[in-house]
Coordinates of C-alpha atoms in Angstrom, one line a residue:
M727 CA -13.6 -11.3 19.3
F728 CA -11.5 -8.8 17.3
E729 CA -12.5 -5.2 17.7
P730 CA -11.6 -2.6 15.0
V731 CA -8.6 -0.4 15.8
L732 CA -7.8 1.7 12.7
L733 CA -11.5 1.9 11.6
R734 CA -13.0 2.5 15.0
N735 CA -14.2 6.0 14.1
M736 CA -15.5 5.1 10.6
D737 CA -19.1 5.2 11.5
V738 CA -18.9 7.8 14.2
P739 CA -20.7 11.1 13.2
D740 CA -18.2 13.8 12.5
G741 CA -15.3 11.3 13.0
H742 CA -13.0 13.5 11.0
L743 CA -13.3 16.4 13.5
L744 CA -10.8 17.1 16.2
A745 CA -13.4 17.2 19.0
T746 CA -14.6 13.7 18.1
Y747 CA -11.0 12.4 17.9
E748 CA -10.1 13.9 21.3
A749 CA -13.3 12.4 22.9
G750 CA -12.0 9.0 21.9
G751 CA -8.6 9.6 23.5
G752 CA -7.0 11.2 20.5
Y753 CA -3.6 12.8 20.9
Q754 CA -3.1 11.2 24.3
A755 CA -0.5 8.9 22.7
L756 CA 1.4 11.9 21.4
A757 CA 1.3 13.5 24.9
K758 CA 2.6 10.3 26.4
A759 CA 5.4 10.1 23.9
L760 CA 6.6 13.6 24.5
R761 CA 6.1 13.3 28.3
E762 CA 7.5 9.9 29.0
H763 CA 9.7 8.7 26.2
T764 CA 12.9 9.8 24.4
P765 CA 13.0 9.5 20.6
D766 CA 15.2 6.4 20.9
E767 CA 12.7 4.8 23.2
I768 CA 9.9 5.4 20.7
V769 CA 11.9 3.6 18.0
D770 CA 12.6 0.7 20.3
L771 CA 8.8 0.4 21.2
V772 CA 8.0 0.2 17.5
K773 CA 10.7 -2.3 16.9
Q774 CA 9.3 -4.4 19.8
S775 CA 5.9 -4.3 18.2
N776 CA 7.3 -5.7 15.0
L777 CA 5.1 -3.3 12.9
R778 CA 5.9 -3.9 9.3
G779 CA 5.2 -1.4 6.5
R780 CA 1.7 -1.5 5.2
G781 CA 2.5 0.0 1.8
G782 CA 3.6 -3.2 0.2
A783 CA 7.1 -4.1 1.0
G784 CA 6.5 -5.1 4.6
F785 CA 9.9 -3.7 5.9
P786 CA 10.1 -3.4 9.7
T787 CA 9.1 0.2 10.5
G788 CA 11.3 0.6 13.6
M789 CA 14.3 -0.7 11.8
K790 CA 13.7 1.7 9.0
W791 CA 13.6 4.6 11.5
S792 CA 16.8 3.4 13.1
F793 CA 18.6 3.9 9.8
V794 CA 18.0 7.7 10.0
P795 CA 21.3 9.1 11.3
K796 CA 21.0 10.9 14.7
R797 CA 23.6 13.6 13.8
A798 CA 23.1 14.3 10.2
G799 CA 24.0 18.0 10.0
K800 CA 21.0 18.5 7.8
P801 CA 17.2 18.8 8.3
K802 CA 15.4 15.5 8.6
Y803 CA 12.1 14.8 6.9
L804 CA 9.2 12.5 7.3
C805 CA 7.2 11.7 4.1
C806 CA 3.8 10.0 4.2
N807 CA 3.2 8.0 1.0
A808 CA -0.6 8.6 0.4
D809 CA -0.4 8.2 -3.4
E810 CA -2.3 4.8 -3.3
G811 CA -2.2 4.2 -7.0
E812 CA -2.4 0.4 -6.8
P813 CA -5.7 -0.7 -8.5
G814 CA -8.0 -2.3 -6.1
T815 CA -6.7 -0.4 -3.1
F816 CA -8.6 2.3 -1.1
K817 CA -7.7 1.8 2.5
D818 CA -5.6 4.9 3.0
R819 CA -8.3 7.1 1.4
I820 CA -10.8 6.0 4.0
I821 CA -8.4 6.8 6.9
M822 CA -7.7 10.3 5.5
E823 CA -11.4 11.0 4.8
R824 CA -12.9 9.7 8.0
D825 CA -10.2 9.8 10.6
P826 CA -7.4 12.2 9.5
H827 CA -6.3 13.0 13.0
Q828 CA -5.3 9.4 13.5
L829 CA -2.8 9.9 10.7
I830 CA -1.6 13.3 11.9
E831 CA -1.0 11.9 15.5
G832 CA 0.9 9.0 14.0
M833 CA 3.0 11.3 11.9
A834 CA 3.8 13.6 14.9
I835 CA 5.0 10.6 17.0
S836 CA 7.0 9.2 14.1
A837 CA 8.7 12.6 13.4
Y838 CA 9.6 12.9 17.1
A839 CA 11.2 9.5 17.0
I840 CA 13.5 10.3 14.0
G841 CA 14.1 13.9 14.9
A842 CA 12.2 15.5 12.0
E843 CA 10.4 18.8 12.2
T844 CA 8.9 18.9 8.8
A845 CA 6.7 16.3 7.0
Y846 CA 5.0 16.0 3.7
V847 CA 1.9 14.0 2.8
Y848 CA 2.2 13.0 -0.8
I849 CA -1.4 12.4 -1.8
R850 CA -2.9 11.7 -5.2
G851 CA -4.8 14.7 -6.6
E852 CA -7.9 12.6 -7.3
Y853 CA -8.5 12.3 -3.5
V854 CA -10.3 15.6 -3.3
L855 CA -12.3 14.9 -0.2
A856 CA -9.3 13.4 1.6
I857 CA -7.3 16.5 0.8
R858 CA -9.9 18.8 2.2
R859 CA -10.3 16.7 5.3
L860 CA -6.5 16.6 5.8
E861 CA -6.3 20.4 5.4
Q862 CA -9.0 20.9 7.9
A863 CA -7.4 18.5 10.4
I864 CA -4.0 20.1 10.1
A865 CA -5.5 23.5 10.8
E866 CA -7.4 22.1 13.8
A867 CA -4.3 20.4 15.1
H868 CA -2.3 23.7 14.7
A869 CA -4.9 25.7 16.6
K870 CA -5.0 23.2 19.5
G871 CA -1.2 23.0 19.8
Y872 CA -0.7 19.4 18.4
L873 CA 1.3 20.9 15.5
G874 CA 3.5 23.9 15.4
T875 CA 6.2 25.1 17.7
R876 CA 6.9 23.6 21.2
I877 CA 4.1 21.1 20.9
L878 CA 2.2 20.5 24.2
G879 CA 4.9 22.6 26.0
S880 CA 7.8 20.3 24.9
D881 CA 10.9 21.2 22.9
F882 CA 9.5 19.4 19.9
S883 CA 8.2 21.4 16.9
F884 CA 6.6 19.9 13.9
V885 CA 4.7 21.0 10.8
V886 CA 2.9 19.0 8.1
H887 CA 2.5 20.0 4.4
I888 CA 0.3 18.5 1.8
H889 CA 1.6 17.8 -1.7
C890 CA -0.9 16.7 -4.4
G891 CA 0.3 14.3 -7.1
A892 CA -0.9 14.3 -10.6
G893 CA -2.0 10.6 -10.9
A894 CA 1.3 8.9 -11.8
Y895 CA 1.4 5.3 -10.5
I896 CA 5.2 5.4 -10.4
C897 CA 5.0 7.9 -7.6
G898 CA 4.1 5.1 -5.3
E899 CA 7.7 4.1 -5.5
E900 CA 9.4 6.0 -2.7
T901 CA 12.3 7.5 -4.5
A902 CA 10.1 8.5 -7.5
M903 CA 7.8 10.2 -5.0
L904 CA 10.8 12.1 -3.6
D905 CA 11.7 13.3 -7.1
S906 CA 8.1 14.5 -7.6
L907 CA 8.2 16.3 -4.3
E908 CA 11.3 18.1 -5.5
G909 CA 9.5 19.3 -8.6
K910 CA 11.3 16.8 -11.0
R911 CA 9.9 14.2 -13.3
A912 CA 9.0 11.2 -11.2
Q913 CA 11.5 8.4 -11.8
P914 CA 13.0 5.9 -9.4
R915 CA 16.5 6.7 -8.1
L916 CA 19.4 4.3 -7.8
K917 CA 19.8 2.9 -4.3
P918 CA 22.1 3.2 -2.4
P919 CA 22.1 5.8 -1.1
F920 CA 18.8 5.0 0.6
P921 CA 16.3 7.7 1.5
A922 CA 17.0 7.3 5.3
V923 CA 20.5 8.6 4.6
E924 CA 20.0 10.8 1.5
G925 CA 16.3 11.3 0.6
L926 CA 14.3 14.5 0.2
Y927 CA 16.6 17.4 -0.8
A928 CA 19.5 15.0 -0.2
S929 CA 18.6 14.9 3.5
P930 CA 17.8 12.0 5.8
T931 CA 14.2 11.0 5.2
A932 CA 11.8 8.4 6.6
I933 CA 9.0 7.3 4.2
N934 CA 6.0 5.5 5.6
N935 CA 2.5 4.5 4.3
V936 CA -0.7 6.0 5.7
E937 CA -1.9 2.8 7.4
T938 CA 1.6 2.2 8.9
L939 CA 1.6 5.7 10.5
A940 CA -1.9 5.2 11.8
C941 CA -0.8 2.2 13.7
V942 CA 1.8 4.1 15.7
P943 CA -0.5 6.0 18.2
H944 CA -2.1 2.6 19.2
I945 CA 1.3 1.0 19.8
L946 CA 2.2 3.9 22.1
A947 CA -1.2 3.8 23.9
R948 CA -1.5 0.1 24.3
G949 CA 2.0 -1.2 24.2
P950 CA 4.0 -3.4 21.8
D951 CA 2.9 -6.6 23.5
W952 CA -0.8 -5.8 22.7
F953 CA 0.1 -5.2 19.0
R954 CA 2.2 -8.4 18.8
G955 CA -0.7 -10.3 20.2
I956 CA -2.8 -9.8 17.1
G957 CA -2.0 -12.1 14.2
P958 CA 1.2 -14.1 13.5
D959 CA 4.5 -13.4 15.3
K960 CA 6.4 -12.2 12.2
S961 CA 3.6 -10.1 10.8
P962 CA 1.4 -8.9 13.7
G963 CA -1.2 -6.2 14.2
P964 CA -4.6 -5.2 12.7
K965 CA -4.8 -5.0 9.0
L966 CA -7.0 -3.3 6.4
Y967 CA -8.2 -5.4 3.5
C968 CA -9.8 -3.9 0.4
L969 CA -12.3 -6.3 -1.1
S970 CA -13.5 -5.7 -4.7
G971 CA -14.3 -7.5 -7.9
Q972 CA -16.9 -10.2 -8.3
V973 CA -17.9 -10.6 -4.6
R974 CA -21.2 -10.0 -2.8
K975 CA -20.0 -7.6 -0.1
P976 CA -17.2 -5.5 -1.4
G977 CA -15.7 -2.9 1.0
L978 CA -12.9 -2.2 3.5
Y979 CA -12.5 -4.8 6.2
E980 CA -10.3 -4.5 9.3
L981 CA -9.2 -8.0 10.6
P982 CA -6.1 -9.5 12.2
M983 CA -3.1 -10.0 10.0
G984 CA -2.8 -13.6 8.8
I985 CA -6.6 -14.3 8.4
P986 CA -7.0 -17.1 5.8
L987 CA -7.8 -15.6 2.3
R988 CA -10.7 -18.0 2.0
E989 CA -12.3 -16.8 5.2
L990 CA -11.9 -13.2 4.2
V991 CA -13.5 -13.7 0.8
E992 CA -16.2 -16.3 1.5
D993 CA -17.2 -15.5 5.2
H994 CA -16.7 -11.8 5.5
A995 CA -17.2 -10.6 1.9
G996 CA -20.0 -13.2 1.2
G997 CA -18.3 -15.1 -1.6
P998 CA -19.0 -14.7 -5.4
P999 CA -22.4 -13.7 -6.9
P1000 CA -25.2 -16.2 -6.8
G1001 CA -24.6 -19.1 -9.2
R1002 CA -21.0 -18.3 -9.7
K1003 CA -17.8 -19.9 -8.4
I1004 CA -14.5 -18.3 -7.5
K1005 CA -11.9 -18.8 -10.2
A1006 CA -9.0 -16.8 -8.7
V1007 CA -8.2 -14.0 -6.3
I1008 CA -5.5 -11.3 -6.5
P1009 CA -4.5 -10.8 -2.9
G1010 CA -2.5 -7.6 -2.9
G1011 CA -3.3 -5.3 -5.8
V1012 CA -2.6 -6.0 -9.4
S1013 CA 1.2 -6.2 -8.7
A1014 CA 0.5 -9.4 -6.7
P1015 CA 0.4 -12.7 -8.6
L1016 CA -3.1 -14.2 -8.6
I1017 CA -4.0 -17.3 -6.5
P1018 CA -6.3 -19.9 -7.9
E1019 CA -9.3 -21.1 -5.9
C1020 CA -7.5 -24.2 -4.7
G1021 CA -4.9 -22.0 -2.9
L1022 CA -7.3 -19.7 -1.0
D1023 CA -6.5 -21.3 2.4
V1024 CA -3.3 -19.3 2.6
G1025 CA -2.9 -16.7 5.4
M1026 CA -3.1 -13.1 4.5
D1027 CA 0.3 -12.0 5.8
F1028 CA 3.7 -11.2 4.3
D1029 CA 5.4 -14.6 4.8
S1030 CA 2.5 -16.9 4.1
L1031 CA 1.7 -15.2 0.8
A1032 CA 5.4 -15.1 -0.2
A1033 CA 5.6 -18.9 0.4
A1034 CA 2.6 -19.3 -1.8
G1035 CA 4.2 -17.4 -4.7
S1036 CA 2.4 -14.2 -4.2
M1037 CA 2.5 -11.2 -1.9
L1038 CA 0.4 -9.1 0.5
G1039 CA 1.3 -5.9 -1.3
S1040 CA -1.4 -3.2 -0.5
A1041 CA -3.9 -5.9 0.5
G1042 CA -6.1 -4.9 -2.4
V1043 CA -8.1 -8.2 -2.7
I1044 CA -9.7 -8.6 -6.2
V1045 CA -12.1 -11.5 -6.6
I1046 CA -12.5 -13.1 -10.0
D1047 CA -15.3 -15.6 -10.7
D1048 CA -15.7 -18.3 -13.3
S1049 CA -17.5 -16.0 -15.8
T1050 CA -14.3 -14.1 -16.4
C1051 CA -11.8 -14.6 -19.2
M1052 CA -8.3 -14.7 -17.6
V1053 CA -6.7 -13.7 -20.9
K1054 CA -8.8 -10.5 -20.7
V1055 CA -7.7 -10.0 -17.1
A1056 CA -4.1 -10.4 -17.9
T1057 CA -4.3 -8.1 -20.9
R1058 CA -6.0 -5.3 -18.9
I1059 CA -3.4 -5.5 -16.1
I1060 CA -0.4 -5.4 -18.4
E1061 CA -2.0 -2.5 -20.3
F1062 CA -2.1 -0.7 -17.0
F1063 CA 1.5 -1.3 -16.2
H1064 CA 2.6 -0.4 -19.8
H1065 CA 0.7 2.9 -19.6
E1066 CA 2.2 3.7 -16.1
S1067 CA 5.8 2.7 -16.9
C1068 CA 8.0 5.8 -16.4
G1069 CA 10.1 4.7 -19.3
K1070 CA 13.4 5.0 -17.5
C1071 CA 14.6 1.5 -18.1
T1072 CA 14.6 -0.6 -21.3
P1073 CA 13.3 -3.9 -19.9
C1074 CA 10.1 -2.3 -18.6
R1075 CA 9.6 0.3 -21.3
E1076 CA 10.2 -2.0 -24.3
G1077 CA 9.4 -5.3 -22.7
L1078 CA 5.9 -4.4 -21.6
N1079 CA 5.2 -2.8 -25.0
W1080 CA 5.8 -6.1 -26.7
V1081 CA 3.8 -8.1 -24.0
V1082 CA 0.8 -5.8 -24.6
K1083 CA 1.0 -6.4 -28.4
V1084 CA 1.1 -10.2 -28.0
L1085 CA -1.7 -10.3 -25.4
R1086 CA -4.0 -8.0 -27.4
R1087 CA -3.5 -10.3 -30.4
V1088 CA -4.2 -13.4 -28.4
E1089 CA -7.3 -11.9 -26.8
A1090 CA -8.7 -10.8 -30.2
G1091 CA -8.5 -14.4 -31.4
Q1092 CA -5.5 -13.7 -33.7
G1093 CA -2.9 -15.5 -31.6
A1094 CA -0.3 -17.8 -33.2
P1095 CA 1.7 -20.8 -32.2
G1096 CA 4.7 -19.7 -30.2
D1097 CA 3.0 -16.7 -28.6
L1098 CA 2.9 -18.2 -25.1
E1099 CA 6.6 -19.1 -25.4
Q1100 CA 7.3 -15.5 -26.5
L1101 CA 5.4 -14.2 -23.5
E1102 CA 7.4 -16.4 -21.2
A1103 CA 10.6 -15.2 -22.8
L1104 CA 9.5 -11.5 -22.4
C1105 CA 8.7 -12.1 -18.7
K1106 CA 12.1 -13.6 -18.2
G1107 CA 13.7 -10.5 -19.8
I1108 CA 11.7 -8.1 -17.6
F1109 CA 11.8 -9.8 -14.2
G1110 CA 14.9 -8.9 -12.2
N1111 CA 16.2 -6.6 -14.9
S1112 CA 14.0 -3.5 -14.5
F1113 CA 15.1 -0.5 -12.5
C1114 CA 12.3 -0.7 -9.9
A1115 CA 9.6 -3.1 -8.9
L1116 CA 7.0 -2.0 -11.5
G1117 CA 8.4 -4.3 -14.2
D1118 CA 8.8 -7.1 -11.7
G1119 CA 5.2 -6.9 -10.6
A1120 CA 3.9 -6.9 -14.1
A1121 CA 6.0 -9.9 -15.1
M1122 CA 5.1 -11.9 -11.9
G1123 CA 1.4 -11.3 -12.4
L1124 CA 1.5 -12.5 -16.1
K1125 CA 3.6 -15.5 -15.2
A1126 CA 1.1 -16.6 -12.6
A1127 CA -1.8 -16.2 -15.0
L1128 CA 0.1 -18.3 -17.6
A1129 CA 1.0 -21.0 -15.0
H1130 CA -2.5 -21.4 -13.6
F1131 CA -4.7 -20.7 -16.6
E1132 CA -2.6 -21.7 -19.6
H1133 CA -5.5 -23.7 -21.0
E1134 CA -7.5 -20.5 -21.5
F1135 CA -4.6 -18.9 -23.4
V1136 CA -4.2 -22.1 -25.5
A1137 CA -8.0 -22.0 -26.2
H1138 CA -7.8 -18.5 -27.5
I1139 CA -5.0 -19.4 -29.9
E1140 CA -6.4 -22.7 -31.1
E1141 CA -10.0 -21.6 -31.5
Q1142 CA -9.1 -18.1 -32.7
R1143 CA -11.8 -16.6 -30.4
C1144 CA -12.5 -16.0 -26.8
P1145 CA -14.4 -19.0 -25.3
F1146 CA -16.2 -16.7 -22.8
H1147 CA -18.0 -14.7 -25.5

């Protein structure tokens, strides 16, 4: 029987307060790390756990930390990416609102591991309650000696700052987030150099997602073998899944990594509304290509979804039932990406502009022969040619909709109307 790890304090009264967190063993992992382990040993423990980043890319966390040079001659930074701009995603917000000390402890251990004394939480400005809770938690942690100078009597000093974003989706891309932190217009940077070598203020920087950092205290407390024992070998650990869309029990679910998508949607979330059938599911936020109903037996982990032609992404699971027009879904998603494009590169800026024009025409019943071929050609021009993954995500999602539901696009063009109206 799986027991919640990251969400264990969600229903505890005053779970966001330090006293509640300490009563459940909070900050003991930090004390253990400072007392019993060197920074290199912490990195090795996280490597052994095979923790992979929960922000979307799934890169091994311990390996990312090991890229930060030990003798840089510059300050090192830890950045927590709490922007969470992917539609259908709300896992990080819940952690910050209801158990912020779990994140702060994870950040402190992570900073100790890479040798950083300063961290920034880049959080979207709309998360007002999460910001207030984090500010309160940081003040409590400072007052109790979990943050500040010579933490718990050690030689380790560490402070956390909060930086509120202004709602730009592109700031979820790690180098665009760094530009925003530095007061610049948020646009992706050319890599290499990678942030681990030259990140914030041209200094070595580790960037991790909220959920990723929240896993770290549990790995220290229970050991890497315990973590690896949950879910598949290559993508282990507990995982937060955000369920939304046309489903009976939407919400945030914590379950083992690798759970079948069908079990997640039908058993845990109750399936579609009465009288409806599932048409498709977007498994990882709108950047992830949708999966038709016949493919829902895939495991919800990085490798299984990649083999199925999609991706885990942010695990924002959006359920679509048979009452929904897939042309409308595709149009709304591409409109979002077109609106949020930073405009730096031509394939994304101009390509998505043309895709939106064609899709709006098709959706309105004004499509013409050759429109689908034009959409395919535009996707080919965007995918693999844009400066960052925003353009790729938009193109992959549209290509999946065209591949699995071409008949709906054809019906819009031939009938000059939406069959679902």
